[in-house]
Amino acid sequence: AAGLELSVNNHAADFTLTTKLGPPISLSCLVHNSSQAEELLWYRGDGQVDLKAGNKVNISHICISPVNESDNGVAFTCRLARDKSVQVSVTLDVQFPPQLSGEETLHVEEDKDVTLTCNSKSNPQAQTSWLKDSHNLALQQKRHELHQTSEVSQLSIRKARKSDNGTYTCVLQSPLGSGTKDFHLIVEDKKPVFPMEAVIAAAVVVTVTVLFGIVARKDTFFKVWKAPVSQEK
């Protein structure tokens, strides 16, 4: 395969193609400097794409339709069948606004920790902020903690109080749009903790008292159960 080259959409080297959700994308792979029929192969990531018989020799086309989130970051590679080192890859950069909606209700016991998890996807990555009852959330040191990744934003509240009751809103904003999700947090009264130690101690006291009572009245018990003595005349 010396001298043979490939190009995808007129690119002779690997490249990134920026696109949006929805509209289909057509990729064309062409063999250059060939003196014979050359078979081409297409791969999506590590998986080979099935091609029709008339779409394999010297030039080959694939269509991605519709483009969706799962295509973001995926490499489509055209390779020469008899020398797979001859190849060109195109990586899709699928851009879309934050996809975030709905609401959720969480219950937490007073003085317990709770975490509100806002799962989101967007490209480019969105900026996240949190509101409480439609106002900017005032973060309190050692009580609130934020954790942010490309797909998750988490708000953790330590030792929830009654004042934490309310609606928390996760707000994502990107150049392509925004999205929100509401969390209704309900802080419930502390459940009474049943003192097991006290219960065990009380059981021991009752048991010991009963035993002492039996010992103290043993003569009475023995008299009750003693068989009567018959007297012969």
XYZ file of N, CA and C in Angstrom:
699
model
N 0.818 -1.202 0.000
C 0.000 0.000 0.000
C 0.856 1.258 0.000
N 2.135 1.106 -0.438
C 3.041 2.253 -0.461
C 2.498 3.327 -1.384
N 2.500 4.565 -0.876
C 2.052 5.680 -1.699
C 0.563 5.942 -1.638
N -0.188 4.970 -1.139
C -1.639 5.166 -1.061
C -1.997 6.094 0.101
N -2.961 6.946 -0.134
C -3.429 7.856 0.898
C -4.951 7.883 0.893
N -5.500 8.273 2.045
C -6.949 8.414 2.167
C -7.274 9.848 2.555
N -8.481 10.240 2.244
C -8.988 11.523 2.744
C -10.458 11.342 3.113
N -10.858 12.028 4.170
C -12.264 12.020 4.585
C -12.763 13.460 4.515
N -13.772 13.677 3.684
C -14.311 15.032 3.472
C -13.188 16.025 3.170
N -12.240 15.564 2.289
C -11.101 16.378 1.819
C -10.042 16.646 2.888
N -10.101 15.901 4.004
C -9.061 16.002 5.032
C -8.167 14.763 4.944
N -6.857 14.993 4.744
C -5.921 13.873 4.631
C -5.355 13.463 5.992
N -5.673 14.191 7.032
C -5.216 13.855 8.393
C -6.415 13.873 9.331
N -6.236 13.292 10.507
C -7.321 13.243 11.499
C -7.810 14.667 11.806
N -9.113 14.803 12.010
C -9.664 16.124 12.302
C -10.918 15.996 13.151
N -11.374 17.136 13.664
C -12.591 17.198 14.468
C -13.660 17.953 13.694
N -14.871 17.409 13.697
C -15.989 18.027 12.991
C -17.017 18.503 14.022
N -17.226 19.810 14.074
C -18.198 20.378 15.006
C -19.570 20.419 14.349
N -20.574 19.930 15.087
C -21.927 19.874 14.532
C -22.936 20.037 15.657
N -24.215 19.972 15.311
C -25.290 20.104 16.285
C -26.175 18.858 16.261
N -27.053 18.765 17.247
C -27.992 17.643 17.304
C -28.954 17.700 16.126
N -29.324 16.515 15.645
C -30.401 16.440 14.656
C -29.964 16.210 13.232
N -29.565 17.277 12.512
C -29.290 17.134 11.075
C -28.259 16.052 10.797
N -28.455 15.253 9.749
C -27.524 14.172 9.433
C -26.169 14.699 8.965
N -25.159 13.860 9.114
C -23.802 14.173 8.646
C -23.385 13.092 7.661
N -22.820 13.521 6.540
C -22.314 12.574 5.547
C -20.788 12.628 5.544
N -20.161 11.455 5.636
C -18.708 11.351 5.593
C -18.308 10.551 4.358
N -17.368 11.094 3.586
C -16.917 10.431 2.353
C -15.427 10.144 2.445
N -15.068 8.901 2.199
C -13.666 8.476 2.234
C -13.203 8.144 0.815
N -12.049 8.687 0.442
C -11.549 8.529 -0.928
C -10.118 8.031 -0.916
N -9.822 7.068 -1.799
C -8.459 6.547 -1.942
C -7.715 7.405 -2.977
N -6.469 7.762 -2.655
C -5.631 8.537 -3.577
C -4.437 7.694 -4.018
N -3.997 7.903 -5.231
C -2.807 7.245 -5.802
C -2.978 5.743 -5.951
N -4.177 5.295 -6.211
C -4.400 3.847 -6.359
C -4.284 3.439 -7.830
N -3.710 2.281 -8.035
C -3.597 1.736 -9.393
C -4.507 0.529 -9.568
N -5.271 0.206 -8.542
C -6.179 -0.926 -8.586
C -7.346 -0.647 -7.643
N -8.299 -1.556 -7.682
C -9.459 -1.398 -6.795
C -9.030 -1.653 -5.355
N -9.305 -0.709 -4.497
C -8.945 -0.830 -3.085
C -10.216 -0.846 -2.226
N -10.290 -1.856 -1.353
C -11.454 -1.953 -0.466
C -11.248 -1.057 0.761
N -12.323 -0.387 1.158
C -12.294 0.498 2.313
C -13.162 -0.050 3.439
N -12.778 0.253 4.673
C -13.529 -0.148 5.861
C -13.842 1.096 6.693
N -15.007 1.085 7.345
C -15.380 2.160 8.249
C -15.560 1.604 9.660
N -15.142 2.397 10.650
C -15.311 2.009 12.049
C -15.954 3.164 12.819
N -16.865 2.800 13.705
C -17.393 3.764 14.688
C -16.806 3.377 16.026
N -15.848 4.161 16.509
C -15.101 3.736 17.685
C -14.320 2.478 17.326
N -14.526 1.407 18.110
C -13.842 0.132 17.833
C -14.705 -0.821 17.014
N -15.952 -0.452 16.749
C -16.861 -1.348 16.034
C -16.900 -1.059 14.541
N -16.852 -2.132 13.748
C -16.875 -1.964 12.290
C -18.292 -1.688 11.798
N -18.393 -0.787 10.840
C -19.680 -0.402 10.260
C -19.972 -1.295 9.057
N -21.201 -1.815 8.970
C -21.596 -2.629 7.810
C -21.795 -1.732 6.591
N -21.151 -2.111 5.498
C -21.267 -1.347 4.249
C -21.874 -2.215 3.162
N -22.640 -1.600 2.281
C -23.193 -2.325 1.129
C -22.086 -2.615 0.129
N -22.294 -3.637 -0.682
C -21.259 -4.094 -1.622
C -20.775 -2.982 -2.542
N -21.655 -2.119 -2.976
C -21.259 -1.066 -3.908
C -20.699 0.166 -3.239
N -20.437 0.083 -1.954
C -19.988 1.258 -1.205
C -18.681 0.968 -0.467
N -17.791 0.201 -1.153
C -16.563 -0.213 -0.481
C -15.297 0.037 -1.284
N -15.415 0.244 -2.570
C -14.234 0.246 -3.435
C -13.850 1.668 -3.835
N -12.626 2.053 -3.468
C -11.999 3.335 -3.823
C -12.699 4.564 -3.238
N -13.974 4.518 -3.070
C -14.697 5.600 -2.409
C -15.844 5.005 -1.610
N -16.060 5.548 -0.412
C -17.094 5.000 0.459
C -17.730 6.134 1.262
N -19.044 6.017 1.450
C -19.787 7.041 2.172
C -20.528 6.406 3.352
N -20.602 7.140 4.451
C -21.495 6.752 5.543
C -22.286 7.981 5.955
N -23.480 7.745 6.477
C -24.341 8.841 6.918
C -24.713 8.608 8.382
N -24.569 9.628 9.196
C -24.940 9.553 10.612
C -26.232 10.340 10.762
N -27.316 9.639 10.994
C -28.624 10.306 11.041
C -29.565 9.568 11.995
N -30.200 10.319 12.919
C -29.867 11.715 13.252
C -28.673 11.761 14.181
N -27.995 12.874 14.222
C -26.881 13.045 15.152
C -27.461 13.246 16.553
N -26.953 12.490 17.525
C -27.446 12.644 18.900
C -26.295 12.732 19.890
N -26.643 12.841 21.171
C -25.626 13.050 22.211
C -24.593 11.923 22.252
N -25.038 10.702 21.984
C -24.117 9.565 22.070
C -23.023 9.614 21.010
N -23.198 10.460 19.993
C -22.173 10.599 18.952
C -21.082 11.586 19.363
N -21.324 12.347 20.413
C -20.344 13.351 20.835
C -19.053 12.676 21.296
N -17.931 13.097 20.749
C -16.633 12.543 21.122
C -16.292 11.235 20.451
N -17.175 10.718 19.590
C -16.936 9.434 18.930
C -16.102 9.650 17.663
N -15.133 8.767 17.435
C -14.291 8.838 16.244
C -14.818 7.876 15.176
N -15.008 8.394 13.971
C -15.355 7.579 12.805
C -14.098 7.476 11.942
N -13.668 6.246 11.671
C -12.380 6.027 11.013
C -12.548 5.242 9.717
N -11.921 5.766 8.652
C -11.874 5.049 7.370
C -10.495 4.421 7.239
N -10.451 3.109 6.909
C -9.184 2.390 6.808
C -9.106 1.633 5.486
N -7.887 1.471 5.031
C -7.628 0.645 3.856
C -7.668 -0.815 4.283
N -8.429 -1.642 3.585
C -8.642 -3.022 4.025
C -7.343 -3.823 4.057
N -6.462 -3.636 3.065
C -5.244 -4.464 3.019
C -4.082 -3.875 3.805
N -4.260 -2.687 4.337
C -3.241 -2.094 5.202
C -3.949 -1.105 6.126
N -4.367 -1.626 7.275
C -5.198 -0.823 8.169
C -4.449 0.339 8.819
N -3.120 0.401 8.623
C -2.388 1.557 9.148
C -2.646 2.800 8.304
N -3.167 2.599 7.103
C -3.544 3.731 6.257
C -4.975 4.104 6.631
N -5.127 5.209 7.316
C -6.442 5.558 7.851
C -6.553 7.058 8.090
N -7.797 7.518 8.204
C -8.099 8.895 8.592
C -9.309 8.843 9.525
N -9.228 9.584 10.646
C -10.329 9.597 11.617
C -10.923 10.994 11.723
N -12.238 11.019 11.924
C -12.926 12.272 12.212
C -13.668 12.108 13.535
N -13.410 13.003 14.471
C -14.066 12.947 15.779
C -15.177 13.993 15.818
N -16.369 13.561 16.198
C -17.513 14.462 16.218
C -17.550 15.273 17.510
N -17.707 16.568 17.354
C -17.901 17.480 18.476
C -19.347 17.966 18.377
N -20.245 17.202 19.018
C -21.679 17.492 18.926
C -22.046 18.480 20.025
N -22.460 19.665 19.648
C -22.782 20.698 20.625
C -24.291 20.768 20.848
N -24.674 20.878 22.144
C -26.096 20.935 22.485
C -26.271 21.650 23.816
N -27.418 22.282 24.016
C -27.668 23.029 25.255
C -27.891 22.079 26.425
N -27.876 22.597 27.651
C -28.128 21.744 28.826
C -29.467 21.029 28.705
N -29.442 19.744 29.002
C -30.666 18.942 28.953
C -31.033 18.596 30.388
N -31.910 19.407 30.928
C -32.211 19.326 32.346
C -33.620 19.837 32.568
N -34.433 19.039 33.253
C -35.806 19.474 33.507
C -36.393 18.631 34.629
N -37.641 18.957 35.006
C -38.340 18.153 36.007
C -38.102 18.637 37.422
N -38.598 17.848 38.370
C -38.440 18.193 39.776
C -38.411 16.926 40.615
N -37.969 17.092 41.831
C -37.779 15.933 42.713
C -38.050 16.369 44.144
N -38.643 15.476 44.936
C -38.910 15.772 46.346
C -38.044 14.870 47.220
N -37.339 15.492 48.163
C -36.470 14.739 49.059
C -36.894 14.976 50.501
N -36.873 13.914 51.291
C -37.176 13.996 52.722
C -35.901 13.671 53.496
N -35.610 14.462 54.502
C -34.435 14.206 55.330
C -34.794 14.487 56.778
N -34.256 13.680 57.668
C -34.489 13.879 59.090
C -33.582 14.995 59.606
N -34.111 15.788 60.510
C -33.341 16.887 61.087
C -32.027 16.368 61.671
N -30.958 17.134 61.417
C -29.595 16.811 61.867
C -28.917 15.746 61.030
N -29.583 15.268 59.966
C -28.951 14.307 59.055
C -28.448 15.054 57.812
N -27.449 14.461 57.108
C -26.908 15.061 55.894
C -27.770 14.680 54.693
N -27.799 15.559 53.696
C -28.559 15.282 52.482
C -27.796 15.855 51.289
N -27.893 15.169 50.135
C -27.221 15.623 48.916
C -28.226 15.717 47.774
N -28.263 16.863 47.119
C -29.113 17.079 45.955
C -28.245 16.887 44.716
N -28.603 15.923 43.875
C -27.788 15.582 42.711
C -28.491 16.002 41.430
N -27.843 16.887 40.693
C -28.392 17.439 39.456
C -27.616 16.834 38.285
N -28.186 15.811 37.641
C -27.535 15.168 36.499
C -27.815 15.975 35.240
N -26.767 16.299 34.508
C -26.960 17.126 33.321
C -25.899 16.813 32.276
N -26.251 17.108 31.038
C -25.313 16.987 29.929
C -25.414 18.237 29.078
N -24.276 18.720 28.638
C -24.266 19.852 27.714
C -22.896 19.922 27.057
N -22.848 20.494 25.888
C -21.590 20.699 25.171
C -21.714 21.981 24.348
N -20.950 23.010 24.704
C -19.890 23.050 25.725
C -20.462 22.958 27.144
N -19.575 22.651 28.096
C -20.012 22.465 29.476
C -20.657 23.736 30.007
N -21.754 23.549 30.711
C -22.519 24.684 31.229
C -21.998 25.112 32.598
N -22.248 26.371 32.928
C -21.957 26.886 34.262
C -23.166 26.604 35.159
N -22.903 26.148 36.388
C -23.984 25.758 37.288
C -24.076 26.710 38.475
N -25.299 27.033 38.852
C -25.539 27.811 40.072
C -26.761 27.216 40.772
N -26.910 27.519 42.055
C -28.025 26.991 42.846
C -28.829 28.145 43.444
N -30.151 27.994 43.419
C -31.054 28.945 44.043
C -31.822 28.249 45.163
N -32.260 29.031 46.135
C -33.179 28.525 47.172
C -34.373 29.464 47.218
N -35.535 28.876 46.934
C -36.773 29.668 46.892
C -36.619 30.883 45.977
N -36.029 30.614 44.800
C -35.872 31.606 43.714
C -34.850 32.694 44.016
N -34.059 32.546 45.071
C -33.002 33.507 45.378
C -31.653 32.785 45.383
N -30.591 33.544 45.094
C -29.258 32.947 45.121
C -29.009 32.292 46.477
N -28.508 31.075 46.457
C -28.268 30.348 47.699
C -27.020 30.896 48.392
N -27.185 31.304 49.629
C -26.054 31.786 50.424
C -25.353 30.583 51.037
N -24.201 30.248 50.505
C -23.471 29.069 50.976
C -22.839 29.349 52.332
N -23.042 28.434 53.244
C -22.485 28.562 54.586
C -21.325 27.581 54.735
N -20.206 28.118 55.192
C -19.026 27.278 55.358
C -19.297 26.147 56.344
N -18.830 24.971 56.015
C -18.973 23.749 56.819
C -20.402 23.189 56.822
N -21.341 23.918 56.172
C -22.701 23.380 56.082
C -23.073 23.032 54.650
N -22.583 23.805 53.697
C -22.874 23.552 52.292
C -21.592 23.173 51.553
N -21.726 22.235 50.639
C -20.575 21.829 49.826
C -21.048 21.577 48.400
N -20.321 22.138 47.418
C -20.654 21.950 46.006
C -19.631 21.037 45.357
N -20.136 20.118 44.518
C -19.259 19.220 43.765
C -19.701 19.258 42.303
N -18.777 19.544 41.405
C -19.127 19.757 39.997
C -18.250 18.897 39.084
N -18.882 18.155 38.157
C -18.169 17.464 37.086
C -18.834 17.869 35.774
N -18.396 17.263 34.679
C -18.959 17.615 33.372
C -20.409 17.167 33.227
N -20.857 16.216 34.060
C -22.221 15.704 33.916
C -23.045 15.759 35.198
N -22.440 16.148 36.314
C -23.157 16.137 37.591
C -22.807 17.382 38.402
N -23.826 17.971 39.011
C -23.620 19.035 39.993
C -24.331 18.606 41.274
N -23.599 18.594 42.386
C -24.167 18.148 43.654
C -24.076 19.247 44.703
N -25.162 19.401 45.439
C -25.206 20.310 46.588
C -25.428 19.460 47.833
N -24.469 19.474 48.735
C -24.578 18.698 49.981
C -24.848 19.653 51.139
N -25.783 19.261 51.998
C -26.128 20.043 53.185
C -25.863 19.174 54.405
N -25.022 19.674 55.300
C -24.692 18.925 56.508
C -25.642 19.293 57.636
N -26.083 18.273 58.352
C -26.941 18.450 59.523
C -28.116 19.390 59.216
N -29.016 18.881 58.417
C -30.153 19.679 57.952
C -30.947 20.272 59.113
N -31.393 21.508 58.908
C -32.213 22.201 59.901
C -33.587 22.480 59.299
N -34.511 22.857 60.159
C -35.843 23.217 59.682
C -35.777 24.403 58.713
N -34.811 25.290 58.934
C -34.666 26.460 58.063
C -34.204 26.077 56.664
N -33.760 24.817 56.485
C -33.337 24.361 55.160
C -34.519 23.926 54.300
N -35.710 23.855 54.885
C -36.901 23.530 54.098
C -37.033 24.514 52.938
N -37.449 24.006 51.777
C -37.682 24.918 50.659
C -37.415 24.262 49.326
N -37.479 25.062 48.267
C -37.252 24.593 46.896
C -35.879 25.061 46.429
N -35.052 24.084 46.091
C -33.716 24.369 45.576
C -33.735 24.157 44.058
N -33.144 25.100 43.335
C -33.148 25.023 41.872
C -31.723 24.951 41.350
N -31.469 23.918 40.559
C -30.186 23.763 39.868
C -30.318 24.482 38.518
N -29.476 25.477 38.279
C -29.547 26.282 37.050
C -28.277 26.082 36.245
N -28.435 25.640 34.984
C -27.296 25.467 34.094
C -27.419 26.442 32.930
N -26.316 27.118 32.624
C -26.312 28.087 31.537
C -25.101 27.858 30.647
N -25.351 27.815 29.347
C -24.279 27.673 28.365
C -24.551 28.634 27.214
N -23.587 28.821 26.315
C -23.823 29.701 25.163
C -24.981 29.242 24.283
N -25.367 27.962 24.405
C -26.430 27.431 23.545
C -27.796 27.414 24.219
N -27.849 27.756 25.504
C -29.149 27.734 26.186
C -28.984 27.452 27.666
N -30.103 27.217 28.322
C -30.078 26.975 29.766
C -31.095 25.889 30.135
N -30.976 25.403 31.360
C -31.907 24.397 31.863
C -31.992 24.490 33.366
N -33.103 24.063 33.945
C -33.272 24.102 35.400
C -33.917 22.812 35.893
N -33.696 22.540 37.162
C -34.378 21.422 37.817
C -34.633 21.801 39.267
N -35.843 21.535 39.753
C -36.223 21.889 41.127
C -36.134 20.673 42.051
N -35.683 20.938 43.270
C -35.640 19.932 44.328
C -36.423 20.492 45.517
N -37.477 19.798 45.937
C -38.265 20.223 47.094
C -37.741 19.468 48.314
N -37.077 20.193 49.189
C -36.469 19.565 50.368
C -37.388 19.731 51.572
N -37.722 18.609 52.200
C -38.582 18.602 53.383
C -37.774 18.035 54.548
N -37.534 18.891 55.558
C -36.780 18.471 56.742
C -37.779 18.033 57.805
N -37.729 16.757 58.169
C -38.691 16.187 59.100
C -38.143 16.182 60.527
N -39.054 16.095 61.496
C -38.654 16.043 62.901
C -37.762 14.835 63.167
N -36.873 15.016 64.124
C -36.013 13.898 64.513
C -36.855 12.779 65.109
N -36.544 11.580 64.718
C -37.256 10.434 65.280
C -36.633 10.099 66.628
N -37.476 9.830 67.616
C -36.915 9.518 68.945
C -36.051 8.265 68.890
N -34.881 8.395 69.470
C -33.964 7.255 69.482
C -34.304 6.375 70.672
N -34.621 5.110 70.418
C -34.990 4.191 71.489
C -33.723 3.792 72.233
N -33.626 4.105 73.534
C -32.377 3.834 74.269
C -32.234 2.344 74.595
N -31.540 1.617 73.761
C -31.396 0.174 73.956
C -30.676 -0.156 75.264
N -29.697 0.713 75.613
C -28.979 0.434 76.857
C -29.925 0.473 78.054
N -30.829 1.473 78.039
C -31.780 1.586 79.144
C -32.729 0.398 79.172
N -33.147 -0.054 77.968
C -34.056 -1.206 77.901
C -33.378 -2.450 78.450
N -32.113 -2.649 78.093
C -31.380 -3.826 78.579
C -31.198 -3.753 80.086
N -30.856 -2.562 80.584
C -30.666 -2.391 82.033
C -31.958 -2.671 82.786
N -33.079 -2.173 82.242
C -34.369 -2.399 82.897
C -34.718 -3.878 82.904
N -34.417 -4.573 81.813
C -34.710 -6.004 81.731
C -33.897 -6.779 82.755
N -32.638 -6.362 82.914
C -31.782 -7.023 83.904
C -32.333 -6.804 85.310
N -32.741 -5.565 85.609
C -33.286 -5.255 86.938
C -34.529 -6.090 87.217
N -35.433 -6.163 86.199
C -36.660 -6.935 86.381
C -36.341 -8.404 86.614
N -35.410 -8.920 85.842
C -35.053 -10.341 85.972
C -34.474 -10.635 87.352
N -33.548 -9.765 87.789
C -32.939 -9.968 89.102
C -33.977 -9.864 90.219
N -34.888 -8.908 90.086
C -35.944 -8.727 91.101
C -36.812 -9.972 91.201
N -37.181 -10.504 90.030
C -38.008 -11.715 90.019
C -37.272 -12.872 90.679
N -35.987 -13.022 90.353
C -35.215 -14.115 90.932
C -35.116 -13.985 92.453
N -34.843 -12.756 92.907
C -34.770 -12.548 94.358
C -36.110 -12.844 95.027
N -37.189 -12.480 94.353
C -38.514 -12.748 94.901
C -38.766 -14.233 95.036
N -38.316 -14.990 94.023
C -38.505 -16.446 94.064
C -37.693 -17.048 95.211
N -36.437 -16.573 95.343
C -35.575 -17.114 96.402
C -36.156 -16.791 97.772
N -36.652 -15.564 97.919
C -37.185 -15.146 99.224
C -38.417 -15.942 99.615
N -39.153 -16.417 98.644
C -40.396 -17.133 98.964
C -40.295 -18.619 98.652
N -39.083 -19.124 98.634
C -38.900 -20.511 98.249
C -39.616 -21.469 99.206
N -39.624 -21.138 100.512
C -40.279 -22.031 101.465
C -41.762 -22.141 101.156
N -42.360 -21.016 100.810
C -43.786 -21.030 100.476
C -44.049 -21.901 99.263
N -43.175 -21.758 98.255
C -43.346 -22.568 97.040
C -43.203 -24.052 97.344
N -42.195 -24.364 98.193
C -41.983 -25.775 98.507
C -43.162 -26.354 99.270
N -43.766 -25.556 100.194
C -44.917 -26.034 100.955
C -46.099 -26.297 100.041
N -46.267 -25.439 99.067
C -47.390 -25.603 98.137
C -47.241 -26.895 97.352
N -46.019 -27.167 96.973
C -45.815 -28.325 96.096
C -45.463 -29.608 96.869
N -45.336 -29.490 98.192
C -44.976 -30.705 98.974
C -46.172 -31.644 99.059
N -45.958 -32.894 98.796
C -47.059 -33.859 98.808
C -47.514 -34.106 100.237
N -48.817 -34.210 100.503
C -49.317 -34.459 101.853
C -48.891 -35.822 102.384
N -48.600 -35.898 103.694
C -48.148 -37.170 104.303
C -49.380 -37.883 104.867
N -49.526 -39.142 104.455
C -50.693 -39.904 104.930
C -50.387 -40.471 106.312
N -51.360 -40.512 107.189
C -51.200 -41.020 108.539
C -52.029 -42.303 108.706
N -51.369 -43.306 109.190
C -52.062 -44.570 109.377
C -52.444 -44.702 110.864
N -53.599 -45.192 111.046
C -54.080 -45.439 112.420
C -53.722 -46.830 112.846
